[in-house]
PDB file of C-alpha atoms in Angstrom:
ATOM      1  CA  MET A 280       6.347  19.870   8.041  1.00 93.00           C
ATOM      2  CA  LYS A 281       4.491  17.847   5.438  1.00 97.00           C
ATOM      3  CA  LYS A 282       2.394  14.815   6.403  1.00 98.00           C
ATOM      4  CA  LEU A 283       2.761  11.360   4.866  1.00 98.00           C
ATOM      5  CA  LEU A 284      -0.038   8.848   5.397  1.00 98.00           C
ATOM      6  CA  LEU A 285       1.510   5.358   5.447  1.00 98.00           C
ATOM      7  CA  THR A 286      -0.897   2.433   5.701  1.00 98.00           C
ATOM      8  CA  GLY A 287      -0.420  -1.272   6.195  1.00 98.00           C
ATOM      9  CA  PHE A 288      -2.842  -4.167   6.623  1.00 98.00           C
ATOM     10  CA  GLU A 289      -3.647  -6.618   9.374  1.00 98.00           C
ATOM     11  CA  PRO A 290      -2.837 -10.339   8.841  1.00 97.00           C
ATOM     12  CA  PHE A 291      -5.159 -12.099   6.382  1.00 96.00           C
ATOM     13  CA  LEU A 292      -6.034 -15.434   4.803  1.00 93.00           C
ATOM     14  CA  GLU A 293      -3.327 -18.013   5.560  1.00 94.00           C
ATOM     15  CA  PHE A 294      -0.742 -15.408   6.576  1.00 96.00           C
ATOM     16  CA  PRO A 295      -0.509 -15.090  10.390  1.00 96.00           C
ATOM     17  CA  ILE A 296       2.014 -12.257  10.096  1.00 96.00           C
ATOM     18  CA  ASN A 297       1.720  -9.220   7.834  1.00 98.00           C
ATOM     19  CA  PRO A 298       4.980  -7.244   7.750  1.00 98.00           C
ATOM     20  CA  THR A 299       3.133  -4.113   6.621  1.00 98.00           C
ATOM     21  CA  THR A 300       1.503  -4.000  10.060  1.00 98.00           C
ATOM     22  CA  SER A 301       4.783  -3.588  11.910  1.00 97.00           C
ATOM     23  CA  ILE A 302       6.236  -1.201   9.294  1.00 98.00           C
ATOM     24  CA  ALA A 303       3.281   1.189   9.603  1.00 98.00           C
ATOM     25  CA  GLN A 304       3.386   0.962  13.383  1.00 98.00           C
ATOM     26  CA  SER A 305       7.162   1.356  13.696  1.00 97.00           C
ATOM     27  CA  LEU A 306       7.310   4.420  11.428  1.00 98.00           C
ATOM     28  CA  ASN A 307       4.247   6.097  12.945  1.00 98.00           C
ATOM     29  CA  GLY A 308       5.213   9.469  14.399  1.00 98.00           C
ATOM     30  CA  GLU A 309       8.683   9.477  12.854  1.00 97.00           C
ATOM     31  CA  GLN A 310       9.920  12.587  11.069  1.00 97.00           C
ATOM     32  CA  TYR A 311      11.811  11.697   7.918  1.00 97.00           C
ATOM     33  CA  LYS A 312      13.006  13.724   4.926  1.00 96.00           C
ATOM     34  CA  GLY A 313      10.607  16.584   5.616  1.00 96.00           C
ATOM     35  CA  TYR A 314       7.614  14.361   6.352  1.00 98.00           C
ATOM     36  CA  GLU A 315       5.825  13.521   9.556  1.00 98.00           C
ATOM     37  CA  ILE A 316       4.787   9.899   9.052  1.00 98.00           C
ATOM     38  CA  ILE A 317       1.286   8.901  10.097  1.00 98.00           C
ATOM     39  CA  GLY A 318       1.274   5.111  10.226  1.00 98.00           C
ATOM     40  CA  GLU A 319      -2.083   3.337  10.283  1.00 98.00           C
ATOM     41  CA  VAL A 320      -3.173  -0.298   9.939  1.00 98.00           C
ATOM     42  CA  LEU A 321      -6.255  -1.078   7.853  1.00 98.00           C
ATOM     43  CA  THR A 322      -8.634  -3.993   8.172  1.00 98.00           C
ATOM     44  CA  VAL A 323      -8.854  -6.642   5.450  1.00 98.00           C
ATOM     45  CA  ASP A 324     -12.517  -6.025   4.716  1.00 98.00           C
ATOM     46  CA  PHE A 325     -13.957  -5.111   1.308  1.00 97.00           C
ATOM     47  CA  ARG A 326     -16.757  -3.122   2.942  1.00 96.00           C
ATOM     48  CA  LYS A 327     -14.514  -1.112   5.288  1.00 98.00           C
ATOM     49  CA  SER A 328     -10.866  -0.847   4.204  1.00 98.00           C
ATOM     50  CA  GLY A 329     -11.283   1.754   1.457  1.00 98.00           C
ATOM     51  CA  LYS A 330     -13.598   3.818   3.643  1.00 98.00           C
ATOM     52  CA  GLN A 331     -11.021   3.698   6.432  1.00 98.00           C
ATOM     53  CA  LEU A 332      -8.402   5.136   4.077  1.00 98.00           C
ATOM     54  CA  VAL A 333     -10.745   7.942   3.013  1.00 98.00           C
ATOM     55  CA  GLU A 334     -11.508   8.742   6.651  1.00 98.00           C
ATOM     56  CA  LEU A 335      -7.776   8.937   7.389  1.00 98.00           C
ATOM     57  CA  ILE A 336      -7.254  11.251   4.409  1.00 98.00           C
ATOM     58  CA  GLU A 337     -10.031  13.537   5.615  1.00 98.00           C
ATOM     59  CA  GLN A 338      -8.745  13.452   9.183  1.00 98.00           C
ATOM     60  CA  HIS A 339      -5.044  14.088   8.516  1.00 98.00           C
ATOM     61  CA  LYS A 340      -5.112  15.898   5.142  1.00 98.00           C
ATOM     62  CA  PRO A 341      -1.806  14.318   4.096  1.00 98.00           C
ATOM     63  CA  ASP A 342       0.584  15.709   1.498  1.00 98.00           C
ATOM     64  CA  ALA A 343       1.372  12.205   0.253  1.00 98.00           C
ATOM     65  CA  ILE A 344      -0.099   8.696   0.602  1.00 98.00           C
ATOM     66  CA  ILE A 345       1.763   5.400   0.438  1.00 98.00           C
ATOM     67  CA  SER A 346      -0.233   2.252   1.114  1.00 98.00           C
ATOM     68  CA  LEU A 347       1.606  -1.015   1.675  1.00 98.00           C
ATOM     69  CA  GLY A 348       0.540  -4.586   1.081  1.00 98.00           C
ATOM     70  CA  LEU A 349       2.038  -8.051   1.383  1.00 98.00           C
ATOM     71  CA  ALA A 350       2.763  -9.858  -1.884  1.00 97.00           C
ATOM     72  CA  ALA A 351       3.705 -13.250  -0.479  1.00 94.00           C
ATOM     73  CA  GLY A 352       5.957 -15.090  -2.909  1.00 94.00           C
ATOM     74  CA  ARG A 353       7.417 -12.004  -4.594  1.00 96.00           C
ATOM     75  CA  ASN A 354      11.136 -11.497  -4.074  1.00 97.00           C
ATOM     76  CA  CYS A 355      11.307  -7.729  -4.607  1.00 98.00           C
ATOM     77  CA  ILE A 356       9.567  -4.479  -3.709  1.00 98.00           C
ATOM     78  CA  THR A 357       6.993  -3.659  -6.366  1.00 98.00           C
ATOM     79  CA  PRO A 358       5.327  -0.251  -6.680  1.00 98.00           C
ATOM     80  CA  GLU A 359       1.990  -0.705  -8.445  1.00 98.00           C
ATOM     81  CA  ARG A 360       1.278   1.130 -11.674  1.00 98.00           C
ATOM     82  CA  ILE A 361      -2.530   1.027 -11.768  1.00 98.00           C
ATOM     83  CA  ALA A 362      -5.638   0.339  -9.676  1.00 98.00           C
ATOM     84  CA  ILE A 363      -8.738  -1.052 -11.395  1.00 98.00           C
ATOM     85  CA  ASN A 364     -12.405  -0.501 -10.558  1.00 98.00           C
ATOM     86  CA  CYS A 365     -13.038  -4.098  -9.536  1.00 98.00           C
ATOM     87  CA  ASN A 366     -13.422  -6.131  -6.350  1.00 98.00           C
ATOM     88  CA  ASP A 367     -12.611  -9.817  -6.721  1.00 97.00           C
ATOM     89  CA  GLY A 368     -10.484 -12.547  -5.218  1.00 94.00           C
ATOM     90  CA  PRO A 369     -10.592 -14.739  -2.115  1.00 95.00           C
ATOM     91  CA  VAL A 370     -12.649 -14.045   0.982  1.00 97.00           C
ATOM     92  CA  ASP A 371     -11.715 -11.134   3.231  1.00 97.00           C
ATOM     93  CA  ASN A 372     -11.311 -11.430   7.003  1.00 97.00           C
ATOM     94  CA  GLU A 373     -15.070 -11.079   7.444  1.00 96.00           C
ATOM     95  CA  GLY A 374     -15.849 -13.938   5.068  1.00 96.00           C
ATOM     96  CA  HIS A 375     -17.042 -11.703   2.225  1.00 96.00           C
ATOM     97  CA  LYS A 376     -16.085 -12.800  -1.294  1.00 97.00           C
ATOM     98  CA  PRO A 377     -16.889 -10.317  -4.077  1.00 96.00           C
ATOM     99  CA  ASP A 378     -17.365 -11.494  -7.630  1.00 95.00           C
ATOM    100  CA  GLY A 379     -16.016  -8.810  -9.897  1.00 96.00           C
ATOM    101  CA  GLU A 380     -18.271  -5.935  -8.867  1.00 96.00           C
ATOM    102  CA  ALA A 381     -17.245  -2.323  -9.353  1.00 98.00           C
ATOM    103  CA  ILE A 382     -15.725  -0.461  -6.413  1.00 98.00           C
ATOM    104  CA  PHE A 383     -17.594   2.668  -7.532  1.00 97.00           C
ATOM    105  CA  GLU A 384     -20.351   2.349 -10.132  1.00 95.00           C
ATOM    106  CA  ASP A 385     -19.552   5.822 -11.447  1.00 93.00           C
ATOM    107  CA  GLY A 386     -15.791   5.484 -11.105  1.00 95.00           C
ATOM    108  CA  ALA A 387     -13.164   5.370 -13.829  1.00 97.00           C
ATOM    109  CA  ASP A 388     -12.095   1.953 -15.106  1.00 98.00           C
ATOM    110  CA  GLY A 389      -8.684   2.567 -13.584  1.00 98.00           C
ATOM    111  CA  TYR A 390      -6.344   5.130 -12.053  1.00 98.00           C
ATOM    112  CA  PHE A 391      -2.592   5.321 -12.499  1.00 98.00           C
ATOM    113  CA  SER A 392      -0.408   5.746  -9.428  1.00 98.00           C
ATOM    114  CA  THR A 393       0.776   9.287  -8.841  1.00 98.00           C
ATOM    115  CA  LEU A 394       3.835   8.094  -6.941  1.00 98.00           C
ATOM    116  CA  PRO A 395       7.161   8.419  -8.798  1.00 98.00           C
ATOM    117  CA  ILE A 396       7.241   4.653  -9.265  1.00 98.00           C
ATOM    118  CA  LYS A 397      10.046   4.542 -11.840  1.00 98.00           C
ATOM    119  CA  LYS A 398      12.303   6.677  -9.672  1.00 98.00           C
ATOM    120  CA  ILE A 399      11.438   4.584  -6.601  1.00 98.00           C
ATOM    121  CA  VAL A 400      12.554   1.431  -8.413  1.00 98.00           C
ATOM    122  CA  GLU A 401      15.745   3.114  -9.641  1.00 98.00           C
ATOM    123  CA  ARG A 402      16.626   4.334  -6.138  1.00 98.00           C
ATOM    124  CA  LEU A 403      15.962   0.935  -4.577  1.00 98.00           C
ATOM    125  CA  LYS A 404      18.230  -0.734  -7.117  1.00 98.00           C
ATOM    126  CA  GLU A 405      20.935   1.863  -6.471  1.00 98.00           C
ATOM    127  CA  GLU A 406      20.818   0.750  -2.843  1.00 97.00           C
ATOM    128  CA  LYS A 407      21.086  -2.914  -3.941  1.00 98.00           C
ATOM    129  CA  LEU A 408      17.485  -3.697  -3.018  1.00 98.00           C
ATOM    130  CA  PRO A 409      15.607  -5.734  -5.665  1.00 98.00           C
ATOM    131  CA  ALA A 410      12.662  -3.819  -7.143  1.00 98.00           C
ATOM    132  CA  LYS A 411      10.488  -3.586 -10.233  1.00 98.00           C
ATOM    133  CA  ILE A 412       7.236  -1.954 -11.296  1.00 98.00           C
ATOM    134  CA  SER A 413       4.165  -4.181 -11.076  1.00 98.00           C
ATOM    135  CA  ASN A 414       1.454  -3.682 -13.664  1.00 97.00           C
ATOM    136  CA  THR A 415      -1.310  -5.257 -11.609  1.00 92.00           C
ATOM    137  CA  ALA A 416      -2.331  -4.809  -7.998  1.00 92.00           C
ATOM    138  CA  GLY A 417      -4.823  -7.657  -8.487  1.00 94.00           C
ATOM    139  CA  ALA A 418      -8.429  -7.135  -7.457  1.00 96.00           C
ATOM    140  CA  TYR A 419      -8.183  -7.880  -3.731  1.00 97.00           C
ATOM    141  CA  LEU A 420      -7.929  -5.373  -0.866  1.00 97.00           C
ATOM    142  CA  CYS A 421      -4.626  -3.861  -1.992  1.00 98.00           C
ATOM    143  CA  ASN A 422      -6.178  -2.791  -5.274  1.00 98.00           C
ATOM    144  CA  ASN A 423      -9.327  -1.681  -3.465  1.00 98.00           C
ATOM    145  CA  VAL A 424      -7.439   0.645  -1.133  1.00 98.00           C
ATOM    146  CA  MET A 425      -5.226   2.018  -3.900  1.00 98.00           C
ATOM    147  CA  TYR A 426      -8.323   2.739  -6.000  1.00 98.00           C
ATOM    148  CA  HIS A 427     -10.102   4.467  -3.101  1.00 98.00           C
ATOM    149  CA  GLY A 428      -7.161   6.795  -2.504  1.00 98.00           C
ATOM    150  CA  LEU A 429      -6.742   7.759  -6.146  1.00 98.00           C
ATOM    151  CA  HIS A 430     -10.489   8.106  -6.713  1.00 98.00           C
ATOM    152  CA  TYR A 431     -10.803  10.400  -3.702  1.00 97.00           C
ATOM    153  CA  ALA A 432      -7.914  12.546  -4.925  1.00 97.00           C
ATOM    154  CA  LYS A 433      -9.479  12.801  -8.377  1.00 96.00           C
ATOM    155  CA  GLN A 434     -12.927  13.678  -7.029  1.00 95.00           C
ATOM    156  CA  HIS A 435     -11.538  16.356  -4.715  1.00 96.00           C
ATOM    157  CA  GLY A 436      -8.908  17.850  -7.008  1.00 95.00           C
ATOM    158  CA  LEU A 437      -5.972  16.747  -4.852  1.00 92.00           C
ATOM    159  CA  THR A 438      -2.652  16.759  -6.665  1.00 95.00           C
ATOM    160  CA  ILE A 439      -0.654  14.772  -4.142  1.00 96.00           C
ATOM    161  CA  PRO A 440       1.508  11.681  -4.645  1.00 97.00           C
ATOM    162  CA  SER A 441      -0.659   8.655  -3.924  1.00 98.00           C
ATOM    163  CA  GLY A 442      -0.275   4.976  -4.622  1.00 98.00           C
ATOM    164  CA  PHE A 443       0.518   1.479  -3.480  1.00 98.00           C
ATOM    165  CA  ILE A 444       3.660  -0.562  -2.910  1.00 98.00           C
ATOM    166  CA  HIS A 445       3.740  -4.335  -2.469  1.00 98.00           C
ATOM    167  CA  ILE A 446       6.500  -5.832  -0.345  1.00 98.00           C
ATOM    168  CA  PRO A 447       7.827  -9.384   0.070  1.00 98.00           C
ATOM    169  CA  ALA A 448       7.333 -11.521   3.150  1.00 98.00           C
ATOM    170  CA  SER A 449       9.432 -10.877   6.229  1.00 98.00           C
ATOM    171  CA  HIS A 450      11.705 -13.566   7.650  1.00 98.00           C
ATOM    172  CA  ALA A 451       9.235 -14.013  10.509  1.00 96.00           C
ATOM    173  CA  LEU A 452       6.486 -14.909   8.040  1.00 97.00           C
ATOM    174  CA  ALA A 453       8.825 -17.135   6.006  1.00 96.00           C
ATOM    175  CA  VAL A 454       9.468 -19.196   9.124  1.00 95.00           C
ATOM    176  CA  GLU A 455       5.727 -19.963   9.131  1.00 92.00           C
ATOM    177  CA  LYS A 456       5.342 -20.177   5.335  1.00 91.00           C
ATOM    178  CA  ASN A 457       8.156 -21.291   3.053  1.00 92.00           C
ATOM    179  CA  MET A 458       8.607 -18.387   0.625  1.00 95.00           C
ATOM    180  CA  PRO A 459      11.086 -15.666  -0.429  1.00 96.00           C
ATOM    181  CA  SER A 460      11.639 -13.176   2.370  1.00 98.00           C
ATOM    182  CA  TRP A 461      13.465 -10.012   3.423  1.00 98.00           C
ATOM    183  CA  SER A 462      14.676  -8.865   6.800  1.00 98.00           C
ATOM    184  CA  GLU A 463      12.456  -6.384   8.594  1.00 97.00           C
ATOM    185  CA  GLU A 464      15.393  -3.964   8.531  1.00 98.00           C
ATOM    186  CA  ASP A 465      15.632  -4.076   4.722  1.00 98.00           C
ATOM    187  CA  LEU A 466      11.865  -3.772   4.307  1.00 98.00           C
ATOM    188  CA  VAL A 467      11.835  -0.605   6.412  1.00 98.00           C
ATOM    189  CA  LYS A 468      14.899   0.690   4.555  1.00 98.00           C
ATOM    190  CA  GLY A 469      13.097   0.121   1.251  1.00 98.00           C
ATOM    191  CA  ILE A 470      10.039   2.083   2.314  1.00 98.00           C
ATOM    192  CA  LYS A 471      12.193   4.929   3.610  1.00 98.00           C
ATOM    193  CA  ILE A 472      13.915   5.070   0.216  1.00 98.00           C
ATOM    194  CA  ALA A 473      10.474   5.309  -1.412  1.00 98.00           C
ATOM    195  CA  ILE A 474       9.640   8.216   0.889  1.00 98.00           C
ATOM    196  CA  GLU A 475      12.904   9.950  -0.060  1.00 96.00           C
ATOM    197  CA  THR A 476      11.836  10.067  -3.712  1.00 96.00           C
ATOM    198  CA  LEU A 477       8.650  12.068  -3.101  1.00 94.00           C
TER     199      LEU A 477
END
């Protein structure tokens, strides 16, 4: 059976709940559509998160990688098209605030997702779940982790699907913060549909 590395993040900034945490944890160990899902939760730390992903890749040698992140305020699931070689944005959970520095000094300016993002969006819409491709993962930890995964694959000649998907807030988070939200059930359903397309 193939292995799928599925990562989420811990809560961060003003968001006391991160739905990607529970999705990664709930799907960990599940066998689905020919994949054994390895669910892991990453820290929100510019100095550690990308390295954690690389360590997980080296440990599990997955056949596919999907990293998840919270895009609070978005109303649909958004697979990301590209990761850029830049760390920027608000402070991480350790209080570190980068100022536009490169993730890797010798890295490419950007890497395109190798997930079938167009097909993922089409399949989600077929199932009446709002979705669209996002052309920017920002420059915060979501972009950082996506870049690390794609850079590692490039450096090591791995031709596996790898990329990042942003999801909306869960209802539980929307109770704390007034914003668009999805049920946990629909969020999990959406990620399973993404897995089906690989």
